[in-house]
mmCIF file of C-alpha atoms in Angstrom:
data_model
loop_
_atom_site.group_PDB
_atom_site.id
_atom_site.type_symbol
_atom_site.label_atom_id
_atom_site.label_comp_id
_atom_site.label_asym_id
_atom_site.label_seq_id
_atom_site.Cartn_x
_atom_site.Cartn_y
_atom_site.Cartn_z
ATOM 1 C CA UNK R 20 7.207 -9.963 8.042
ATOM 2 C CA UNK R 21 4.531 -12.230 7.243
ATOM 3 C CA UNK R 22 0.998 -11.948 8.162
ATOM 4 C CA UNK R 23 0.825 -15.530 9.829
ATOM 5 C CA UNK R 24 3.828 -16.980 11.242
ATOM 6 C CA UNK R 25 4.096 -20.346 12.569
ATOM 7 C CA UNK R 26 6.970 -21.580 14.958
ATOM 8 C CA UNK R 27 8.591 -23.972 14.850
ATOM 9 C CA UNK R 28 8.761 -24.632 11.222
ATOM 10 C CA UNK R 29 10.130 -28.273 12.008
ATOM 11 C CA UNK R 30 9.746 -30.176 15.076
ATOM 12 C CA UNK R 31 10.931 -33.996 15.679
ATOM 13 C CA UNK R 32 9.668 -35.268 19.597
ATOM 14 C CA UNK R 33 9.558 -38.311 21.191
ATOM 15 C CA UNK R 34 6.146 -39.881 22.311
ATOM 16 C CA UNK R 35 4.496 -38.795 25.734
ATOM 17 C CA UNK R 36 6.031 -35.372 25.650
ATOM 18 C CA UNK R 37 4.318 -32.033 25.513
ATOM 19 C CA UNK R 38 4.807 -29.902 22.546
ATOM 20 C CA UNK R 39 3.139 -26.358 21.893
ATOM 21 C CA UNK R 40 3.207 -24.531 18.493
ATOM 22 C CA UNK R 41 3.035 -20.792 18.247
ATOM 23 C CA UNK R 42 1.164 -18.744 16.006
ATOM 24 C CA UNK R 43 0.813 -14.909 15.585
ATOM 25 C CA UNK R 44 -0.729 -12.682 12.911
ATOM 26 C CA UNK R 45 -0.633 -9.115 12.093
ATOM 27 C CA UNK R 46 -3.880 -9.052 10.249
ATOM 28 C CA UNK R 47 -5.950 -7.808 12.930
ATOM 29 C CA UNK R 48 -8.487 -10.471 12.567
ATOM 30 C CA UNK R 49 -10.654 -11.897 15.337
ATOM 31 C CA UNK R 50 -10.958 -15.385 14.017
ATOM 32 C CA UNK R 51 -7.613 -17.785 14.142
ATOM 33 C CA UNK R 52 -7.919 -21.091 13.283
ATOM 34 C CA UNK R 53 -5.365 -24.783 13.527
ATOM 35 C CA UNK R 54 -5.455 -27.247 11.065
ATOM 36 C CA UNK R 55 -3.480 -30.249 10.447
ATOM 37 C CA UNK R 56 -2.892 -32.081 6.665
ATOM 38 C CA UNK R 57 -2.235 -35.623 5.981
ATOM 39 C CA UNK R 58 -1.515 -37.009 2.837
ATOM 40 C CA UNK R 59 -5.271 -37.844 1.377
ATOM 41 C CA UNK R 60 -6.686 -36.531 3.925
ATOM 42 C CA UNK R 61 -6.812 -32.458 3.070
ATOM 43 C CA UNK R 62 -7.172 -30.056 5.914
ATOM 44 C CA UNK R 63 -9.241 -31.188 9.110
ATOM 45 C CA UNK R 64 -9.829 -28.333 11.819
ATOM 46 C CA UNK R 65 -8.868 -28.636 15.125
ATOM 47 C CA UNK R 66 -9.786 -25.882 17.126
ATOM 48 C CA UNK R 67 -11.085 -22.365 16.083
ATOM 49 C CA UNK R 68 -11.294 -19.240 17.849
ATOM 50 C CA UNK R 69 -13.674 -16.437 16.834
ATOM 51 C CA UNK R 70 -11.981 -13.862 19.935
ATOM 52 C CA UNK R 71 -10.030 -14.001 22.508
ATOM 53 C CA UNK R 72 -13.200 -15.207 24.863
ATOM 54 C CA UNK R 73 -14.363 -17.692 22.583
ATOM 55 C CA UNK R 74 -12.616 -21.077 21.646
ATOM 56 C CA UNK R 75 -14.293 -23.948 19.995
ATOM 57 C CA UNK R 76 -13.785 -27.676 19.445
ATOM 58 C CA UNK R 77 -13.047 -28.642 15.572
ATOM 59 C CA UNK R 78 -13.435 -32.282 13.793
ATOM 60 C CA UNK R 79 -10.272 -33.593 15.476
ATOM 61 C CA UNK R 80 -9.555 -32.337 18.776
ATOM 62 C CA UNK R 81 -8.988 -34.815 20.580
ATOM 63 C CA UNK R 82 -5.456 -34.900 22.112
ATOM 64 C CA UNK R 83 -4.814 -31.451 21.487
ATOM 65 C CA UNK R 84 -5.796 -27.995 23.676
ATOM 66 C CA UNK R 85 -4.915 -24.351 22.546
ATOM 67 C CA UNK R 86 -4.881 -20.842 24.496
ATOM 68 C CA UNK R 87 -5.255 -17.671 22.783
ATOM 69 C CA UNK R 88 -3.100 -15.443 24.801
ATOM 70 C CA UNK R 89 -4.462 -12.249 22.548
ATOM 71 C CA UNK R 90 -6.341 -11.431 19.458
ATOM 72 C CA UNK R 91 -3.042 -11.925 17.355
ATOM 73 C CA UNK R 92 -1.628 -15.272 19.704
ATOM 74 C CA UNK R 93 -2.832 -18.810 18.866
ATOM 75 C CA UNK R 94 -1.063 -21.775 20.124
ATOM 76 C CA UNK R 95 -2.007 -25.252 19.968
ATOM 77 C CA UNK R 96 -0.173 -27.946 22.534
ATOM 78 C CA UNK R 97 -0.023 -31.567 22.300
ATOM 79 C CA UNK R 98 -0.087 -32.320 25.776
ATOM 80 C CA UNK R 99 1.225 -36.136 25.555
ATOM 81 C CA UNK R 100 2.541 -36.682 21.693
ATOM 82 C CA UNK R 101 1.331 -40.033 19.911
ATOM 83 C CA UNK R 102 2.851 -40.727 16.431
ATOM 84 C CA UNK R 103 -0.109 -40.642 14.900
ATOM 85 C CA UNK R 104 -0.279 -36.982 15.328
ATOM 86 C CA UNK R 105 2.840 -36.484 13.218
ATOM 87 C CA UNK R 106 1.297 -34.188 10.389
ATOM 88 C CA UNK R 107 1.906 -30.653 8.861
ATOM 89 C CA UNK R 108 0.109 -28.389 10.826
ATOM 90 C CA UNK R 109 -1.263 -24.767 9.871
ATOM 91 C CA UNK R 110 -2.615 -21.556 11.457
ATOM 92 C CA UNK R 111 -4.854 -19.387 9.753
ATOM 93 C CA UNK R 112 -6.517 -16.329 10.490
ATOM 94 C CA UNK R 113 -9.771 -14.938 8.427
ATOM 95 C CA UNK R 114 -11.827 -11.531 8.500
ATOM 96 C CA UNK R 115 -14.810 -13.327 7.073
ATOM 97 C CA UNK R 116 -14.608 -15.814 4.761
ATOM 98 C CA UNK R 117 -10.817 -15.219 2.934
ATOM 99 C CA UNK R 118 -7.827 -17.096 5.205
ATOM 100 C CA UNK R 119 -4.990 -16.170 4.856
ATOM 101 C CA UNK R 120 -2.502 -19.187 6.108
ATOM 102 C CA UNK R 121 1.289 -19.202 8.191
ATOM 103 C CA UNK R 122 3.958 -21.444 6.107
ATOM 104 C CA UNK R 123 2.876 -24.655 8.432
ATOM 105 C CA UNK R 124 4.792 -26.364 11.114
ATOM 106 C CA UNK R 125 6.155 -30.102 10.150
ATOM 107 C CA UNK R 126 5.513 -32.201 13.409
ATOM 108 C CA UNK R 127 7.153 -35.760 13.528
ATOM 109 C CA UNK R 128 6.541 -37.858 16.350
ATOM 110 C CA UNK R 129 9.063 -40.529 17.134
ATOM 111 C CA UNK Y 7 -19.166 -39.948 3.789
ATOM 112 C CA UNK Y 8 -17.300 -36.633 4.168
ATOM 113 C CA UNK Y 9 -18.823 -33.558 3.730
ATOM 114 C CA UNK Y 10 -16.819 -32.430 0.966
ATOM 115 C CA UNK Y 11 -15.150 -34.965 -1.481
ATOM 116 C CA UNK Y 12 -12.334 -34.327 -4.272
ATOM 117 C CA UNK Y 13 -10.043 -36.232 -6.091
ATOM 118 C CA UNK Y 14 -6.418 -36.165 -4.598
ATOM 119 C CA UNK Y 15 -5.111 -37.040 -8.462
ATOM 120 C CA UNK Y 16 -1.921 -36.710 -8.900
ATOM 121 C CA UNK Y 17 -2.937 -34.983 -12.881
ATOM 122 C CA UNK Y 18 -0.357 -34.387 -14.501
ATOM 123 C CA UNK Y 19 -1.196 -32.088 -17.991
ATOM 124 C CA UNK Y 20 1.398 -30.869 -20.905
ATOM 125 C CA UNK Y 21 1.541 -27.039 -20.476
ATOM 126 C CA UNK Y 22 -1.319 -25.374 -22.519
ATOM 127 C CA UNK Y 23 -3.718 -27.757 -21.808
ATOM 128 C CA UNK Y 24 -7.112 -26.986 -19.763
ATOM 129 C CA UNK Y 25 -7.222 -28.410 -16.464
ATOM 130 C CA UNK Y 26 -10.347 -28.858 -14.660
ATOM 131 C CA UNK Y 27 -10.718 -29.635 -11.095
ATOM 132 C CA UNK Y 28 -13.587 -30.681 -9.658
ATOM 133 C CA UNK Y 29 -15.324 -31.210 -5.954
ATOM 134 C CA UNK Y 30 -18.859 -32.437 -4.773
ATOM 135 C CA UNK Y 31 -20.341 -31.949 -1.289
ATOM 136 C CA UNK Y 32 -22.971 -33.018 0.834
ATOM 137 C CA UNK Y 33 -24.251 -30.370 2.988
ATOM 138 C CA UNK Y 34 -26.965 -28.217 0.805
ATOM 139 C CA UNK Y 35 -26.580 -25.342 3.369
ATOM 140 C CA UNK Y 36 -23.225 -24.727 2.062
ATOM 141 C CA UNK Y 37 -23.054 -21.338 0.221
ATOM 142 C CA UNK Y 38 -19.567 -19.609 -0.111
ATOM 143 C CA UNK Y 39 -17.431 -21.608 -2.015
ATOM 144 C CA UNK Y 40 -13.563 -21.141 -2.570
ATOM 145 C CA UNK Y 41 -10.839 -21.995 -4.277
ATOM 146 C CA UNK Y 42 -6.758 -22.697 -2.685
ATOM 147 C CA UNK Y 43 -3.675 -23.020 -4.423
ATOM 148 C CA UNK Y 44 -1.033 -25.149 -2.307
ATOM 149 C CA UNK Y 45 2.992 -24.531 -3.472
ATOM 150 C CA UNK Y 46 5.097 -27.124 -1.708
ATOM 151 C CA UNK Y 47 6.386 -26.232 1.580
ATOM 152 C CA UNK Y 48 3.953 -23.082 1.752
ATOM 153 C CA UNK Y 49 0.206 -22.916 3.225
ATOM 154 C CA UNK Y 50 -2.604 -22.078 1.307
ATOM 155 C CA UNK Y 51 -3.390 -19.400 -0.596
ATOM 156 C CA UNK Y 52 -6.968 -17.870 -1.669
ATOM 157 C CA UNK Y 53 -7.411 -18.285 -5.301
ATOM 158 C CA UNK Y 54 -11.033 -18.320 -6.070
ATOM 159 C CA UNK Y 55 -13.471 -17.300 -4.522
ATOM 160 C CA UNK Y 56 -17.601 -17.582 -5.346
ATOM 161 C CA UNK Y 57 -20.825 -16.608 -3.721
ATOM 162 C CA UNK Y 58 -23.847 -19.474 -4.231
ATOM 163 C CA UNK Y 59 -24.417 -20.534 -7.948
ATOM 164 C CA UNK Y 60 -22.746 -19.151 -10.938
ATOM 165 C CA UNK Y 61 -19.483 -18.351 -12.615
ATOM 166 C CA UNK Y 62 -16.504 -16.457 -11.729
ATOM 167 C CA UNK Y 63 -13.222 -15.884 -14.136
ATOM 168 C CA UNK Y 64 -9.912 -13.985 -12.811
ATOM 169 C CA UNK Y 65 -7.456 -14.375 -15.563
ATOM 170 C CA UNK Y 66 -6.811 -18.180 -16.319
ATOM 171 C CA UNK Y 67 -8.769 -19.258 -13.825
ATOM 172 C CA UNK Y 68 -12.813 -19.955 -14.025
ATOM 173 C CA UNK Y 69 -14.753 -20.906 -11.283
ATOM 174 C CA UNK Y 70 -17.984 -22.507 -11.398
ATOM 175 C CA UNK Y 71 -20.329 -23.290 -8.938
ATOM 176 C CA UNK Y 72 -23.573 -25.924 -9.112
ATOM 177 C CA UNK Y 73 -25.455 -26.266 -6.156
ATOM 178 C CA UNK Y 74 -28.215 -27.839 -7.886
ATOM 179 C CA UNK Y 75 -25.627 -30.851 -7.977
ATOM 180 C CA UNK Y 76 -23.512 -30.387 -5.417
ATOM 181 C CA UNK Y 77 -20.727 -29.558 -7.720
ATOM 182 C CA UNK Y 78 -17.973 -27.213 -8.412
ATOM 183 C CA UNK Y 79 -15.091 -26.768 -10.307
ATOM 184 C CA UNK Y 80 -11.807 -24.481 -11.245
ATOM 185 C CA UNK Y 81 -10.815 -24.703 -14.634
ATOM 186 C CA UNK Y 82 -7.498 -23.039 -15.035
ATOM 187 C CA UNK Y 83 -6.696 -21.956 -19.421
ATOM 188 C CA UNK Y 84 -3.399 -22.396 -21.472
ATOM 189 C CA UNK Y 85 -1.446 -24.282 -18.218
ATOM 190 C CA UNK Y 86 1.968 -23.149 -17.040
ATOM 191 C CA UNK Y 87 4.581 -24.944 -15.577
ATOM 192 C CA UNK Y 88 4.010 -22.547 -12.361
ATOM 193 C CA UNK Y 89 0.521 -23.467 -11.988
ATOM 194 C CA UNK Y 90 2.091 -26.478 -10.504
ATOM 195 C CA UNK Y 91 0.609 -26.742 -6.901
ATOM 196 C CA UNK Y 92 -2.337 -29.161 -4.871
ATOM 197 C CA UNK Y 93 -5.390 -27.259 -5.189
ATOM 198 C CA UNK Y 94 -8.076 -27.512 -2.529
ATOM 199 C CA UNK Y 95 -11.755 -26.547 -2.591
ATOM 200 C CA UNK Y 96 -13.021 -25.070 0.397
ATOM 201 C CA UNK Y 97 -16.977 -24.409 1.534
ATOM 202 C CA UNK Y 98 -19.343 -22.968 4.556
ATOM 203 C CA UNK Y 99 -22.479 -22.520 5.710
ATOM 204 C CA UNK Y 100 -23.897 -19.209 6.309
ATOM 205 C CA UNK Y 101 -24.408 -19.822 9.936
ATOM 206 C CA UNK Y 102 -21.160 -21.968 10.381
ATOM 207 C CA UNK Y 103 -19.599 -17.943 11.177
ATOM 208 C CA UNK Y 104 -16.307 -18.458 8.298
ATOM 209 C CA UNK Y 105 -15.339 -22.075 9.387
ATOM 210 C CA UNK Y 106 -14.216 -23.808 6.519
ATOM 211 C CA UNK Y 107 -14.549 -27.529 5.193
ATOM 212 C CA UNK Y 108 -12.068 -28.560 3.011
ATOM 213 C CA UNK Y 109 -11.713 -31.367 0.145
ATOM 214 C CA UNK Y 110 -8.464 -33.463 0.108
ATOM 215 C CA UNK Y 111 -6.664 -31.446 -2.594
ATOM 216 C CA UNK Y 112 -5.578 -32.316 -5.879
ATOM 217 C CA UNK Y 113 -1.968 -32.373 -6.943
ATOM 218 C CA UNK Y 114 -1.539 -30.934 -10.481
ATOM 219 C CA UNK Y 115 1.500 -31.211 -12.274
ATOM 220 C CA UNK Y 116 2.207 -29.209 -15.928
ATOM 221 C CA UNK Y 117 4.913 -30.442 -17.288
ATOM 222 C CA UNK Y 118 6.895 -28.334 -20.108
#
């Protein structure tokens, strides 16, 4: 199994609907982490969790919320999808300052 | 200006050549400075990784850090076609706890 898996791995959804994308890792880290890519635009964080107590605000939150159910459960919704936030998106988890990344989830927004 | 800046390319290099990638940054409280190798459809993988100033080599790779300029750089010796990937340079702060800034990537291509 992989240390950080993402689901879905593809995801098409209309506008105005809710979406939530799962992450879990079996690295027995503390810190998880979302990002999303665009083309040009690298990684930009989201939302970041150093425990399950303690969830902070990233570059880009806006229009997104997460809940981390456990140490090893991350999930990011969308709680009313815009096309704009069609992306790849990515969990992460780190011990200090090494990630190690899921396979991504490709979100299209119609 | 972002924090972190690095061009997105595409390179393209015959195998064997040296590549060097490069980013500059902003924020002089940055100190741990990394390296990421993207394959298509796949996340990000730790390449590189450096503490403050200096040099760092791992087999092909170099690493080399500048923070008199703002400036590092991967160099990557005798290309293969696998080395293929976007590379990103990543960066904190000591007191930013592990949260990482990232540059846009740069897609490499070595062609045979």
């Amino acid at each position: 199994d992989a240390d950080v898996t993402q689901t879905p791995r593809n995801r098409i959804t209309k506008t105005g609907k809710r979406i939530m994308l799962e992450c879990s890792q079996t690295k027995g880290h503390d810190r998880m982490y979302w990002y999303r890519q665009d083309p040009g635009l690298g990684l930009r964080l989201i939302y970041y969790s150093f425990d399950v107590k303690d969830i902070n605000k990233g570059e880009i939150s806006d229009g997104y919320s997460v809940s981390r159910q456990a140490q090893a459960k991350f999930s990011l919704s969308l709680e009313s999808a815009i096309p704009n936030q069609t992306a790849l998106y990515f969990c992460a988890t780190s011990d200090n300052y090494g990630y190690t990344f899921g396979s991504g989830t490709r979100l299209t927004v119609v | 200006q972002k924090e972190v800046e690095q061009d997105p390319g595409p390179l393209s290099v015959p195998e064997g050549a040296i590549v060097s990638l490069n980013c500059t940054y902003s924020n002089s409280a940055f100190q741990y400075f990394m390296w990421y190798r993207q394959y298509s459809r796949k996340g990000p993988e730790l390449l590189m990784y450096t503490y403050s100033s200096g040099n760092k080599e791992d087999g092909r790779f170099t690493a080399q850090v500048d923070k008199s300029s703002k400036y590092i750089s991967l160099f990557i010796r005798d290309s293969q076609p696998s080395d293929s990937a976007t590379y990103l340079c990543a960066m904190s702060a000591y007191n930013q706890g592990g949260k990482l800034i990232f540059g846009q990537g740069t897609e490499l291509s070595v062609k045979p």
